[in-house]
PDB file of C-alpha atoms (C1' of nucleotides) in Angstrom:
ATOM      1  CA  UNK N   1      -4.154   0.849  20.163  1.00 51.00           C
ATOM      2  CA  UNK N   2      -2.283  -2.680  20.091  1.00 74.00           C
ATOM      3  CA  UNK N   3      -0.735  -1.610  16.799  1.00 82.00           C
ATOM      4  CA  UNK N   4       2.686  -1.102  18.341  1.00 83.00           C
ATOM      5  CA  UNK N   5       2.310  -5.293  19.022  1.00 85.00           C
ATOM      6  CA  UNK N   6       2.052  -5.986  15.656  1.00 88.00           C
ATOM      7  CA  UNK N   7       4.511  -3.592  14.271  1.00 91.00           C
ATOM      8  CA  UNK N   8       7.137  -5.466  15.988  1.00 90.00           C
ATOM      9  CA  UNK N   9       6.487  -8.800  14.631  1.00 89.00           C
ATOM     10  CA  UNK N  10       9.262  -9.703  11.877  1.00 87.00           C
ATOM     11  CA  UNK N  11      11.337  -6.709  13.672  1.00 94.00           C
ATOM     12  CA  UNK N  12      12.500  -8.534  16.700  1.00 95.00           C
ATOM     13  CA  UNK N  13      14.724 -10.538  15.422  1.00 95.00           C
ATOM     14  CA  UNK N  14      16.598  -7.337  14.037  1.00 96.00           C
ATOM     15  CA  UNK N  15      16.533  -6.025  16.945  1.00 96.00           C
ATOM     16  CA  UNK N  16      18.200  -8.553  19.102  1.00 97.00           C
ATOM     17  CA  UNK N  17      20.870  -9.449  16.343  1.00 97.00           C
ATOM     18  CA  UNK N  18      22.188  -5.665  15.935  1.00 96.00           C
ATOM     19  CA  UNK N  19      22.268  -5.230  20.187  1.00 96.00           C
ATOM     20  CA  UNK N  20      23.840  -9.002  20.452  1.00 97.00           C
ATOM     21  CA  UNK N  21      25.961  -7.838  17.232  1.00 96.00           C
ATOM     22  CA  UNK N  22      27.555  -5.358  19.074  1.00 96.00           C
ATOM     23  CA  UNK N  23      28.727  -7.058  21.972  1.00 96.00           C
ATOM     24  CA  UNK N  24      27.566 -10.186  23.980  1.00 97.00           C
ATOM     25  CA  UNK N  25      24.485  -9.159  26.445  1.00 97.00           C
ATOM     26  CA  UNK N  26      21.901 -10.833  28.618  1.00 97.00           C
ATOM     27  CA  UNK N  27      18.537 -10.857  28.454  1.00 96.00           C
ATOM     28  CA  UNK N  28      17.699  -8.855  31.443  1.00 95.00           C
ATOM     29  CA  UNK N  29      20.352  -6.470  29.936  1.00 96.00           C
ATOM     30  CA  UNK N  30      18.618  -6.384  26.376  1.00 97.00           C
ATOM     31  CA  UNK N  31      14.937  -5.508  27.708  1.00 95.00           C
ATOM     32  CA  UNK N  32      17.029  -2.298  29.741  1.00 93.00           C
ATOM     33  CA  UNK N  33      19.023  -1.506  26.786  1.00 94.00           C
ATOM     34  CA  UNK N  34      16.360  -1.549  23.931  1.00 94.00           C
ATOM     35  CA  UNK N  35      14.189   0.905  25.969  1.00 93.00           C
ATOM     36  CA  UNK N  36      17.340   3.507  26.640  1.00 92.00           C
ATOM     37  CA  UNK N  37      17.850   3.539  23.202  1.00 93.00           C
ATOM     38  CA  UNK N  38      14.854   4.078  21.758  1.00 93.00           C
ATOM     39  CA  UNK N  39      13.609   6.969  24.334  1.00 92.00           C
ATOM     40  CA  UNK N  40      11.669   4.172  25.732  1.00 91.00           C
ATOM     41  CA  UNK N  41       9.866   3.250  22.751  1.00 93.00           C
ATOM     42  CA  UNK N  42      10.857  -0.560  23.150  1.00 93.00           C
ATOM     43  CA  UNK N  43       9.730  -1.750  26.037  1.00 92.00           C
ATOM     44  CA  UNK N  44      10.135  -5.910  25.923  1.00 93.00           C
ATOM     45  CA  UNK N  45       8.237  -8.016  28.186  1.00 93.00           C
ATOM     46  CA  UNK N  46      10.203 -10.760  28.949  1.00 95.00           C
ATOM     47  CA  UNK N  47       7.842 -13.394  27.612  1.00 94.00           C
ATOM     48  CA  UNK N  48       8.145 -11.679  24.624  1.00 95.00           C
ATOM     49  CA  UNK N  49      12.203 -11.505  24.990  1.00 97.00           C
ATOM     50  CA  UNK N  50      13.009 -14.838  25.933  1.00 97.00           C
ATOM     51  CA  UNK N  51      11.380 -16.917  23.789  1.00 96.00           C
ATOM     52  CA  UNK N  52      12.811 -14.945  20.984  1.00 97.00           C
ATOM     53  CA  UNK N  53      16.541 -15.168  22.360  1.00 97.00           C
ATOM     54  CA  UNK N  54      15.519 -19.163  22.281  1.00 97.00           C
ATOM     55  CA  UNK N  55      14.255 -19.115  19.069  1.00 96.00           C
ATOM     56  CA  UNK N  56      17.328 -17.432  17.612  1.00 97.00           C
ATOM     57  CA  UNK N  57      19.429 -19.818  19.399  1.00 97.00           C
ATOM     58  CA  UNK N  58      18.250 -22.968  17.833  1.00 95.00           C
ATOM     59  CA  UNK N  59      18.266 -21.010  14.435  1.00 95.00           C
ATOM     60  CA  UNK N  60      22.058 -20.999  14.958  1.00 96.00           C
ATOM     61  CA  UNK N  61      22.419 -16.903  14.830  1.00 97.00           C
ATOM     62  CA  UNK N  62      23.250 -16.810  18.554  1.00 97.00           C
ATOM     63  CA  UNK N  63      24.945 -19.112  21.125  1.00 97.00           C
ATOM     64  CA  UNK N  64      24.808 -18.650  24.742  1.00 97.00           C
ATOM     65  CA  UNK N  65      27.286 -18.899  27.819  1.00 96.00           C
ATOM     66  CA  UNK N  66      26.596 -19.129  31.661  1.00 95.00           C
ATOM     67  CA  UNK N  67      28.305 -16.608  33.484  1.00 93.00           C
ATOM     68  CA  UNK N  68      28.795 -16.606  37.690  1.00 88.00           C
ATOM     69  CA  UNK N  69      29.505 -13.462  39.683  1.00 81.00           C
ATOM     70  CA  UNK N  70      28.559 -14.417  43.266  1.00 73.00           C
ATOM     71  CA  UNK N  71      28.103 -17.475  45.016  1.00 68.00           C
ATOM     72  CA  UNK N  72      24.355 -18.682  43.136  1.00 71.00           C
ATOM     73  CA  UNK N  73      23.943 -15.479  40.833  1.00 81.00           C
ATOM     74  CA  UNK N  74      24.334 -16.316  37.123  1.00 89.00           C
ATOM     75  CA  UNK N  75      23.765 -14.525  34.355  1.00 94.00           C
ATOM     76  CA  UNK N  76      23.160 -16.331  30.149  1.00 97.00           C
ATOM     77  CA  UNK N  77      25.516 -14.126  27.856  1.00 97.00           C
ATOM     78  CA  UNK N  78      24.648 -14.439  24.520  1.00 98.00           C
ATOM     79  CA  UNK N  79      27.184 -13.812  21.614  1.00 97.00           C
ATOM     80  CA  UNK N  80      26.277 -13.538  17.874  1.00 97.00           C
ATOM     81  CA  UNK N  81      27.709 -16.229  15.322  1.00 97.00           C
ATOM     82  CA  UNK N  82      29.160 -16.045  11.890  1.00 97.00           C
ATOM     83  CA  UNK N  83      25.568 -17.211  10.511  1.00 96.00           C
ATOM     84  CA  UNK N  84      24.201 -14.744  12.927  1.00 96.00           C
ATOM     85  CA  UNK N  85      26.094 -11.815  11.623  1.00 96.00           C
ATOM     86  CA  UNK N  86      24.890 -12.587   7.458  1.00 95.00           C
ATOM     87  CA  UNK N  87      21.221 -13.026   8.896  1.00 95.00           C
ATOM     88  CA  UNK N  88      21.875  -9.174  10.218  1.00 95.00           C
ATOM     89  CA  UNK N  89      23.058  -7.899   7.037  1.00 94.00           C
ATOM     90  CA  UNK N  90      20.144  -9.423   5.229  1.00 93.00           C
ATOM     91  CA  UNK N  91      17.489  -8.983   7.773  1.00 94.00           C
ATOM     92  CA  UNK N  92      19.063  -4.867   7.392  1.00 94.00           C
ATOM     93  CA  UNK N  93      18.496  -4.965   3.919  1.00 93.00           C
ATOM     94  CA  UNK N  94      15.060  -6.717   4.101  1.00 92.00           C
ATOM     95  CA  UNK N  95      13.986  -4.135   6.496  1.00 93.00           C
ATOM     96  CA  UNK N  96      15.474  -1.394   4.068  1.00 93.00           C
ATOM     97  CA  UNK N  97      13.265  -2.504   1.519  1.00 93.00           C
ATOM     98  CA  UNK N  98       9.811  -2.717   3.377  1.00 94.00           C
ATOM     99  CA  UNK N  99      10.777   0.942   4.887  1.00 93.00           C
ATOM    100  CA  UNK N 100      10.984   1.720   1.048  1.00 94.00           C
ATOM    101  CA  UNK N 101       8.062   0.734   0.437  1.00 94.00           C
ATOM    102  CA  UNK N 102       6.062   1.254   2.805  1.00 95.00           C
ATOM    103  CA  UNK N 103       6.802   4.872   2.273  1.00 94.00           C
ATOM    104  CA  UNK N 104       5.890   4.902  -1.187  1.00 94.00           C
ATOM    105  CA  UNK N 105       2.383   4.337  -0.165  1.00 94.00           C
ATOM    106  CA  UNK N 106       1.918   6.010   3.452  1.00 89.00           C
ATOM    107  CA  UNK N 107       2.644   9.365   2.361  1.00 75.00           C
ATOM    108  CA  UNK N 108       0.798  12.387   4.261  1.00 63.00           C
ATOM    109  CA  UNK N 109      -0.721  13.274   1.521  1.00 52.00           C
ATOM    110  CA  UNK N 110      -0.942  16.954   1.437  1.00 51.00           C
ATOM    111  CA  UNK N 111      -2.816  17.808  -2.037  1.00 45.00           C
ATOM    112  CA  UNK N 112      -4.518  14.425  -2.417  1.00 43.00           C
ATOM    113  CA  UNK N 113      -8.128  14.717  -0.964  1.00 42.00           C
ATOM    114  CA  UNK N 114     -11.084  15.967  -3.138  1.00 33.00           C
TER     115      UNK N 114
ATOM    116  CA  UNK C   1      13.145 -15.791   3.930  1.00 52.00           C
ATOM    117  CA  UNK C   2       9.469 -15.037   6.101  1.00 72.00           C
ATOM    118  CA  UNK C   3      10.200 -12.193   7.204  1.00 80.00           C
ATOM    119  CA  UNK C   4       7.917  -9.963   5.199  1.00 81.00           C
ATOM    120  CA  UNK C   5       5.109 -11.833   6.236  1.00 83.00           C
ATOM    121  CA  UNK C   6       5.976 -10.605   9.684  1.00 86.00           C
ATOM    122  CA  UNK C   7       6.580  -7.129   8.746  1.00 90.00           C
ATOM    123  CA  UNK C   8       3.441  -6.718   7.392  1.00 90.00           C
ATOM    124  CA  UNK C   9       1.634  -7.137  10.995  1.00 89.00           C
ATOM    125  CA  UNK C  10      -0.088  -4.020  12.014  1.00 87.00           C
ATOM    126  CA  UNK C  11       1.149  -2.333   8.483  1.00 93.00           C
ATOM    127  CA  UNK C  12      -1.773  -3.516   6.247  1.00 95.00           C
ATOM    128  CA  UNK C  13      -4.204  -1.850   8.077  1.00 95.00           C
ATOM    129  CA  UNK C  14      -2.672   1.558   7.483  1.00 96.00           C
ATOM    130  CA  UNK C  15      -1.630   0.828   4.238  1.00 96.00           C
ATOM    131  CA  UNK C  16      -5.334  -0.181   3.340  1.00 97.00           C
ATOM    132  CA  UNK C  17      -6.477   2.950   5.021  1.00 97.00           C
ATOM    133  CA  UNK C  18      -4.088   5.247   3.128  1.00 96.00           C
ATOM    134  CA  UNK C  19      -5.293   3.861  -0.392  1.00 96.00           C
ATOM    135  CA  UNK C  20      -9.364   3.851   0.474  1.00 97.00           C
ATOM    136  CA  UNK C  21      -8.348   7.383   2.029  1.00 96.00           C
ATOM    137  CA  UNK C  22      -7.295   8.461  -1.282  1.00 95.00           C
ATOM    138  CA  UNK C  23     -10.838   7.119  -3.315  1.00 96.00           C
ATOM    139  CA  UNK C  24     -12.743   4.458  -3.055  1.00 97.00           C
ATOM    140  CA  UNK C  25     -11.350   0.898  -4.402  1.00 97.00           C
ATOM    141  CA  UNK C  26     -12.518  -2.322  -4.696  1.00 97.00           C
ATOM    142  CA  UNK C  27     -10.311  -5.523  -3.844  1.00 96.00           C
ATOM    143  CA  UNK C  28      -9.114  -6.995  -6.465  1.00 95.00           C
ATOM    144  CA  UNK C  29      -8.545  -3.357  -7.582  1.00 96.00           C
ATOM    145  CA  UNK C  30      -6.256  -2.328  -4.550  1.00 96.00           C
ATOM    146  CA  UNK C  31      -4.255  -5.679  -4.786  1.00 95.00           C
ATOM    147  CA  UNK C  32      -2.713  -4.525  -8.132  1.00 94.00           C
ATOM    148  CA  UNK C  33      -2.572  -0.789  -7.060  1.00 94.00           C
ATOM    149  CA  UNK C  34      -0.522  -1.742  -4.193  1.00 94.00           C
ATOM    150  CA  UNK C  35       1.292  -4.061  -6.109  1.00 93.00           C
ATOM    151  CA  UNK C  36       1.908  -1.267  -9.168  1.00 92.00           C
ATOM    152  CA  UNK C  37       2.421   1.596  -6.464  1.00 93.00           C
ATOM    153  CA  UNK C  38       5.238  -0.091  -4.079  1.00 93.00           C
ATOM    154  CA  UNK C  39       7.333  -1.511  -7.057  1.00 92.00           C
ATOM    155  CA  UNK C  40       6.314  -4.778  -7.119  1.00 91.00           C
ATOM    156  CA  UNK C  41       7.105  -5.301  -3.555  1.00 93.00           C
ATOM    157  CA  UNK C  42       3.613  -5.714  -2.136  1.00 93.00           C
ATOM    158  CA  UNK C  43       1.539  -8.650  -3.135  1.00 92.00           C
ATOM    159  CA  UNK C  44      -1.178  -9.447  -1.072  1.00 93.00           C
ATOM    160  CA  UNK C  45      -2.811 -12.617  -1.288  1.00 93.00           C
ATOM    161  CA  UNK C  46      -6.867 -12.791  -1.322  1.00 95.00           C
ATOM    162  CA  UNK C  47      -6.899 -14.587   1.989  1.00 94.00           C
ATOM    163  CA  UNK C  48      -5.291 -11.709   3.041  1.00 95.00           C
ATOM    164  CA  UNK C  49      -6.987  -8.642   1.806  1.00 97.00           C
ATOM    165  CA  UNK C  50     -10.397  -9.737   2.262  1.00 97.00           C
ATOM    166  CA  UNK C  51     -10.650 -10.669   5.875  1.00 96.00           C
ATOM    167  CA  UNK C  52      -8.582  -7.414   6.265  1.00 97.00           C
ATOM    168  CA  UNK C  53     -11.237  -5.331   4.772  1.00 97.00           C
ATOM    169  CA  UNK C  54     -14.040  -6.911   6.678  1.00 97.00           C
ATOM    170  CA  UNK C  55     -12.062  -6.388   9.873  1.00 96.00           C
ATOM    171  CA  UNK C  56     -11.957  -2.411   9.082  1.00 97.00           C
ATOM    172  CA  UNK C  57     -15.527  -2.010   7.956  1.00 97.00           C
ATOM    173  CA  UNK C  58     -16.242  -4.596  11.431  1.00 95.00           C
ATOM    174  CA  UNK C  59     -14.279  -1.667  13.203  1.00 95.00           C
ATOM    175  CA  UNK C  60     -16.281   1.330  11.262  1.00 96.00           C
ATOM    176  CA  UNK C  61     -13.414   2.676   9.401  1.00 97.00           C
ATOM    177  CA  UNK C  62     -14.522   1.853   6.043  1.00 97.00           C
ATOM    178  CA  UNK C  63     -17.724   1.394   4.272  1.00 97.00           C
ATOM    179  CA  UNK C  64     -18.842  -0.769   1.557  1.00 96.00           C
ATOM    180  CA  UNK C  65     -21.209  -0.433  -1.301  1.00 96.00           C
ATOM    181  CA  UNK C  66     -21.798  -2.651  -4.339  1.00 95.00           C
ATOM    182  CA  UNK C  67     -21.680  -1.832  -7.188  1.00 92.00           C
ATOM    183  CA  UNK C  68     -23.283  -3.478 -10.655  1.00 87.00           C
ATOM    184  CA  UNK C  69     -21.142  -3.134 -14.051  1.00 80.00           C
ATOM    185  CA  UNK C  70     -22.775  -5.408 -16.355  1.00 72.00           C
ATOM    186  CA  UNK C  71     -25.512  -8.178 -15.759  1.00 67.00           C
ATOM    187  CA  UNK C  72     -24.253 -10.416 -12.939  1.00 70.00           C
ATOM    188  CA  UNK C  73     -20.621  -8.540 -12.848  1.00 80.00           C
ATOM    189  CA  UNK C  74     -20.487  -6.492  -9.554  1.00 89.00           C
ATOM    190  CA  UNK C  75     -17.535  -4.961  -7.219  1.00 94.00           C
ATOM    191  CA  UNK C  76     -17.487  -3.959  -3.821  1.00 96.00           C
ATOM    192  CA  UNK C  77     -16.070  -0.755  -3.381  1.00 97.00           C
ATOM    193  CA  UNK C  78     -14.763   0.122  -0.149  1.00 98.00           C
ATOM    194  CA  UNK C  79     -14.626   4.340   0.851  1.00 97.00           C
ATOM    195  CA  UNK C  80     -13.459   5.630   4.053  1.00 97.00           C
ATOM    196  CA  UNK C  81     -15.267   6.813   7.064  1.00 97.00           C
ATOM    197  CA  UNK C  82     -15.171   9.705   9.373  1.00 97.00           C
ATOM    198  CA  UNK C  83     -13.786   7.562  11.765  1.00 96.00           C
ATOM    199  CA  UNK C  84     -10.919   5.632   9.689  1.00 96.00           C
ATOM    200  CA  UNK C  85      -9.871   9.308   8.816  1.00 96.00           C
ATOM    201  CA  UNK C  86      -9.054   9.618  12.603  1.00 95.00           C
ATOM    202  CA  UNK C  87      -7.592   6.307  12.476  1.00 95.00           C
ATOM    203  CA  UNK C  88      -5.384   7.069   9.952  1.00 95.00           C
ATOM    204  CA  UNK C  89      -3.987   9.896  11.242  1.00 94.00           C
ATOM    205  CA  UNK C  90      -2.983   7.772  14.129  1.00 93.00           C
ATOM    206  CA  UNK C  91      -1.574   5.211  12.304  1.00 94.00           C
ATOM    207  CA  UNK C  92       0.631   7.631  10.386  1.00 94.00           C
ATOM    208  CA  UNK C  93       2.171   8.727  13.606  1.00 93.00           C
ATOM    209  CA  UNK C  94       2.066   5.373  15.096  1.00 92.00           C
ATOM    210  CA  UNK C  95       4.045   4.576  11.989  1.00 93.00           C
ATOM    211  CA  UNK C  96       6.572   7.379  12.177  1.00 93.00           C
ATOM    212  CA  UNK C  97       6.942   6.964  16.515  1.00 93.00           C
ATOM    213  CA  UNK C  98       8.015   3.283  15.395  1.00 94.00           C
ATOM    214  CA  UNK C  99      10.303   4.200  12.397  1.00 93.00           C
ATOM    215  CA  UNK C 100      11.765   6.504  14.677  1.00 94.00           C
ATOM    216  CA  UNK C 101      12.806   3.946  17.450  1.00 94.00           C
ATOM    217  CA  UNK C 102      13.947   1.713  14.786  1.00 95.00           C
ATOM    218  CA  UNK C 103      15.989   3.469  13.312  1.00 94.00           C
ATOM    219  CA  UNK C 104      17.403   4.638  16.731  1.00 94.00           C
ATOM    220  CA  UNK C 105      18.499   0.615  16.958  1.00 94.00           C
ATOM    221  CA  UNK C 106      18.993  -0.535  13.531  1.00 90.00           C
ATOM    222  CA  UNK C 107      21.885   1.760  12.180  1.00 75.00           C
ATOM    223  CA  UNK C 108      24.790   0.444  10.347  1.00 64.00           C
ATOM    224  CA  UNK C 109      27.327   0.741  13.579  1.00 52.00           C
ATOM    225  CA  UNK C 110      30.175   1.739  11.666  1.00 50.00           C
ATOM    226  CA  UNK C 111      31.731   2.851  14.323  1.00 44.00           C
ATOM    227  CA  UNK C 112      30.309   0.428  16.963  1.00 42.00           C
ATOM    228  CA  UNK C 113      32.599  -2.460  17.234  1.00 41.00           C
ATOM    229  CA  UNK C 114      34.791  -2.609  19.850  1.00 32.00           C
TER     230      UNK C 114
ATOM    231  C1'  DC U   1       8.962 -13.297  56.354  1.00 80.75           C
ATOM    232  C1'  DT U   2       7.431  -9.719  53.328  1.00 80.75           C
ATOM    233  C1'  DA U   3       8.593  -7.041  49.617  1.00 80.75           C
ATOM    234  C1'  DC U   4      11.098  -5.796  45.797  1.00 80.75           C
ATOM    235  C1'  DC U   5      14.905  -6.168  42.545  1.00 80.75           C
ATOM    236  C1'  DT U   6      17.647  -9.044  39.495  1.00 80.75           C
ATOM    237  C1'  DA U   7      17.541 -12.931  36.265  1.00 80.75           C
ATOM    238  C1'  DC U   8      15.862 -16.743  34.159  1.00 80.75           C
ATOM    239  C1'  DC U   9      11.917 -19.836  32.198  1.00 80.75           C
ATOM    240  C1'  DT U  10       7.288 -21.505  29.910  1.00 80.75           C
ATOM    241  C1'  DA U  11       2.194 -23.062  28.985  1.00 80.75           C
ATOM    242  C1'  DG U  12      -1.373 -21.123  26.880  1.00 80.75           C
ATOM    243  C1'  DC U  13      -4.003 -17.303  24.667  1.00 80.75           C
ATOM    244  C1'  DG U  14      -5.096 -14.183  20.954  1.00 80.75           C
ATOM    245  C1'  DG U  15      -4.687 -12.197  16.642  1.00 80.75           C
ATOM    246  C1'  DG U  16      -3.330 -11.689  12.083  1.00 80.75           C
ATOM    247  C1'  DA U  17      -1.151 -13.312   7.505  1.00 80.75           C
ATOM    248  C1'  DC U  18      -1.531 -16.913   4.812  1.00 80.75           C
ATOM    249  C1'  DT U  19      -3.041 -21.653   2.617  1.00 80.75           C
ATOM    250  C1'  DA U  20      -6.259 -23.821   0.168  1.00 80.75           C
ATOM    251  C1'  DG U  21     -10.390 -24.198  -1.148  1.00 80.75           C
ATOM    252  C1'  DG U  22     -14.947 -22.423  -2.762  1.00 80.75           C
ATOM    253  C1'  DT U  23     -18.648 -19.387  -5.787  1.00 80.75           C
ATOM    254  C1'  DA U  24     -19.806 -16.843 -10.015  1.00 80.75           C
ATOM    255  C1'  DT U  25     -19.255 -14.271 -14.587  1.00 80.75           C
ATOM    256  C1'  DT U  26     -16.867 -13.569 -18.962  1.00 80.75           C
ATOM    257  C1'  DA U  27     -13.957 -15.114 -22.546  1.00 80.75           C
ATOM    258  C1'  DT U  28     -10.834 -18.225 -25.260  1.00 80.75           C
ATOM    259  C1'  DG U  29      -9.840 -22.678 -27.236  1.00 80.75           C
ATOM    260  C1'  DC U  30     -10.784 -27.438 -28.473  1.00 80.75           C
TER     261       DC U  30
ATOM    262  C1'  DG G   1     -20.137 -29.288 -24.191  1.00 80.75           C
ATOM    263  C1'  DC G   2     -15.701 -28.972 -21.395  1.00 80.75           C
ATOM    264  C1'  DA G   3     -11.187 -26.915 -19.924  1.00 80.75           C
ATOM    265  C1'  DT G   4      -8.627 -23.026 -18.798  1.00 80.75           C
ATOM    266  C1'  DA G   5      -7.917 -18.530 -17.313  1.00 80.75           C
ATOM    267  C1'  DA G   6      -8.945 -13.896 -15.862  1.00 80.75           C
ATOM    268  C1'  DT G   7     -11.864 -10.998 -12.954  1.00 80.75           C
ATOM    269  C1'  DA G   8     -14.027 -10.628  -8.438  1.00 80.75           C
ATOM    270  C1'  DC G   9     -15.624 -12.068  -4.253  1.00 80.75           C
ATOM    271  C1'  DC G  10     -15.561 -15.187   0.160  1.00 80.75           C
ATOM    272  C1'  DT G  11     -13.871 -18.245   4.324  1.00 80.75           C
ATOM    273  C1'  DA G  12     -12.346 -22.362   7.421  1.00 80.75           C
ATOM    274  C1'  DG G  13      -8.328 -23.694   9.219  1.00 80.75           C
ATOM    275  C1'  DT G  14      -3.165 -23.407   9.996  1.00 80.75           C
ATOM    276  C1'  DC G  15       0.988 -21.304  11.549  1.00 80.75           C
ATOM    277  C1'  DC G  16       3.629 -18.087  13.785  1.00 80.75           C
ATOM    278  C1'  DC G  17       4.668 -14.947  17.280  1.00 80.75           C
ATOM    279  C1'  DG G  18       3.928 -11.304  20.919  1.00 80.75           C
ATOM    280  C1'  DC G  19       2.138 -11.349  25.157  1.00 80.75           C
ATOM    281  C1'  DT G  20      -0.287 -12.790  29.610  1.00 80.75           C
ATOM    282  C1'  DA G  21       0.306 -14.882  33.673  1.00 80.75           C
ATOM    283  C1'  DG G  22       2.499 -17.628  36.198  1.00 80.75           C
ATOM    284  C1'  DG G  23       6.684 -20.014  38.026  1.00 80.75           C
ATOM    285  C1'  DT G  24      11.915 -20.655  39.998  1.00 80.75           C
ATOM    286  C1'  DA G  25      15.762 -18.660  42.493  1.00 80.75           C
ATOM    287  C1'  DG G  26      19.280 -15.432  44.708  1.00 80.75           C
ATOM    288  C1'  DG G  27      20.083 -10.792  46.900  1.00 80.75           C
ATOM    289  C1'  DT G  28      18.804  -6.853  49.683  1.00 80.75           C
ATOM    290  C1'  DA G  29      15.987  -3.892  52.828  1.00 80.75           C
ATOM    291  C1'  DG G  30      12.512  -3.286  56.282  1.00 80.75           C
TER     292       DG G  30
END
DNA sequence: CTACCTACCTAGCGGGACTAGGTATTATGC
DNA sequence: GCATAATACCTAGTCCCGCTAGGTAGGTAG
């Protein structure tokens, strides 16, 4: 079942602006973090991750920093920007929506069948 | 803002399923139903109901039959199989297992911020 | 130097929603 | 007769995006 592929389309995004909302991360960082938090629901591959990080980027939501710790070892931190931040409110309400919808249609149905 | 576009991925399936579940529809027929039922906030375009339908009668989970109203006037009503009864059981807990982890990531964070 | 972890990157594939066009019947209006 | 619009179906091609599969590079353990 590839469904779980396609549900996530249109909900990365969200998903990298509320983690980068909340304080700056790394990529590497994000893929660990989104599957902790969701009881290892999300599990990002990181063809899948970084491309989207870039594609944010140029869209102006996020910027990103090099970071050094040890002689060679670098890390990209990425922080979320004032555009950034309204694309997360809006991209929480848009997802608010389609949840409300969605569920005015999906429902289990418990009397419905002939 | 595209995003709905995106959401939809892996969602239309399940949402056809649930509607043909309930008793047989034709297309143009389940366009306006799920346009009437979600508020106004589904509208699927032709291009992309039909090739959606063919796709879940291709995959056995719906069955077609056409039917004649007057001379030359004919639908092509879709009912659900066996098979896209299993399927759509799936897909409702598919649906939930996701809504679950998103909503494990996509809270409000009042409380968040550093 | 092999293997594995961290940490980044990308060309290309595949699939699905949509665009834009088509067919055909019925009905309205000129 | 011709145009427009609604009902009702279909599809070739485009675009977008998640993912596959591969790469670079440093650090650590055997």
């Amino acid at each position: 079942m590839a469904q779980r592929r396609e549900l996530m389309k249109g909900s990365i995004d969200s998903l990298l602006l509320c983690l980068i909302g909340q304080r700056p991360m790394y990529g590497y960082q994000i893929i660990t973090e989104l599957e902790g938090r969701s009881q290892g629901y999300f599990r990002f591959k990181e063809g899948t991750l970084y491309p989207a990080l870039h594609r944010l980027e140029r869209m102006g939501l996020i910027e990103s920093a090099w970071q050094t710790l040890s002689r060679g070892r670098h890390r990209k931190y990425y922080h979320i920007t004032e555009k950034g931040l309204r694309s997360l409110v809006e991209k929480r309400s848009e997802w608010q929506q389609f949840l409300a919808a969605m569920s005015l249609i999906i429902q289990p149905t418990t009397d419905e069948m002939g």
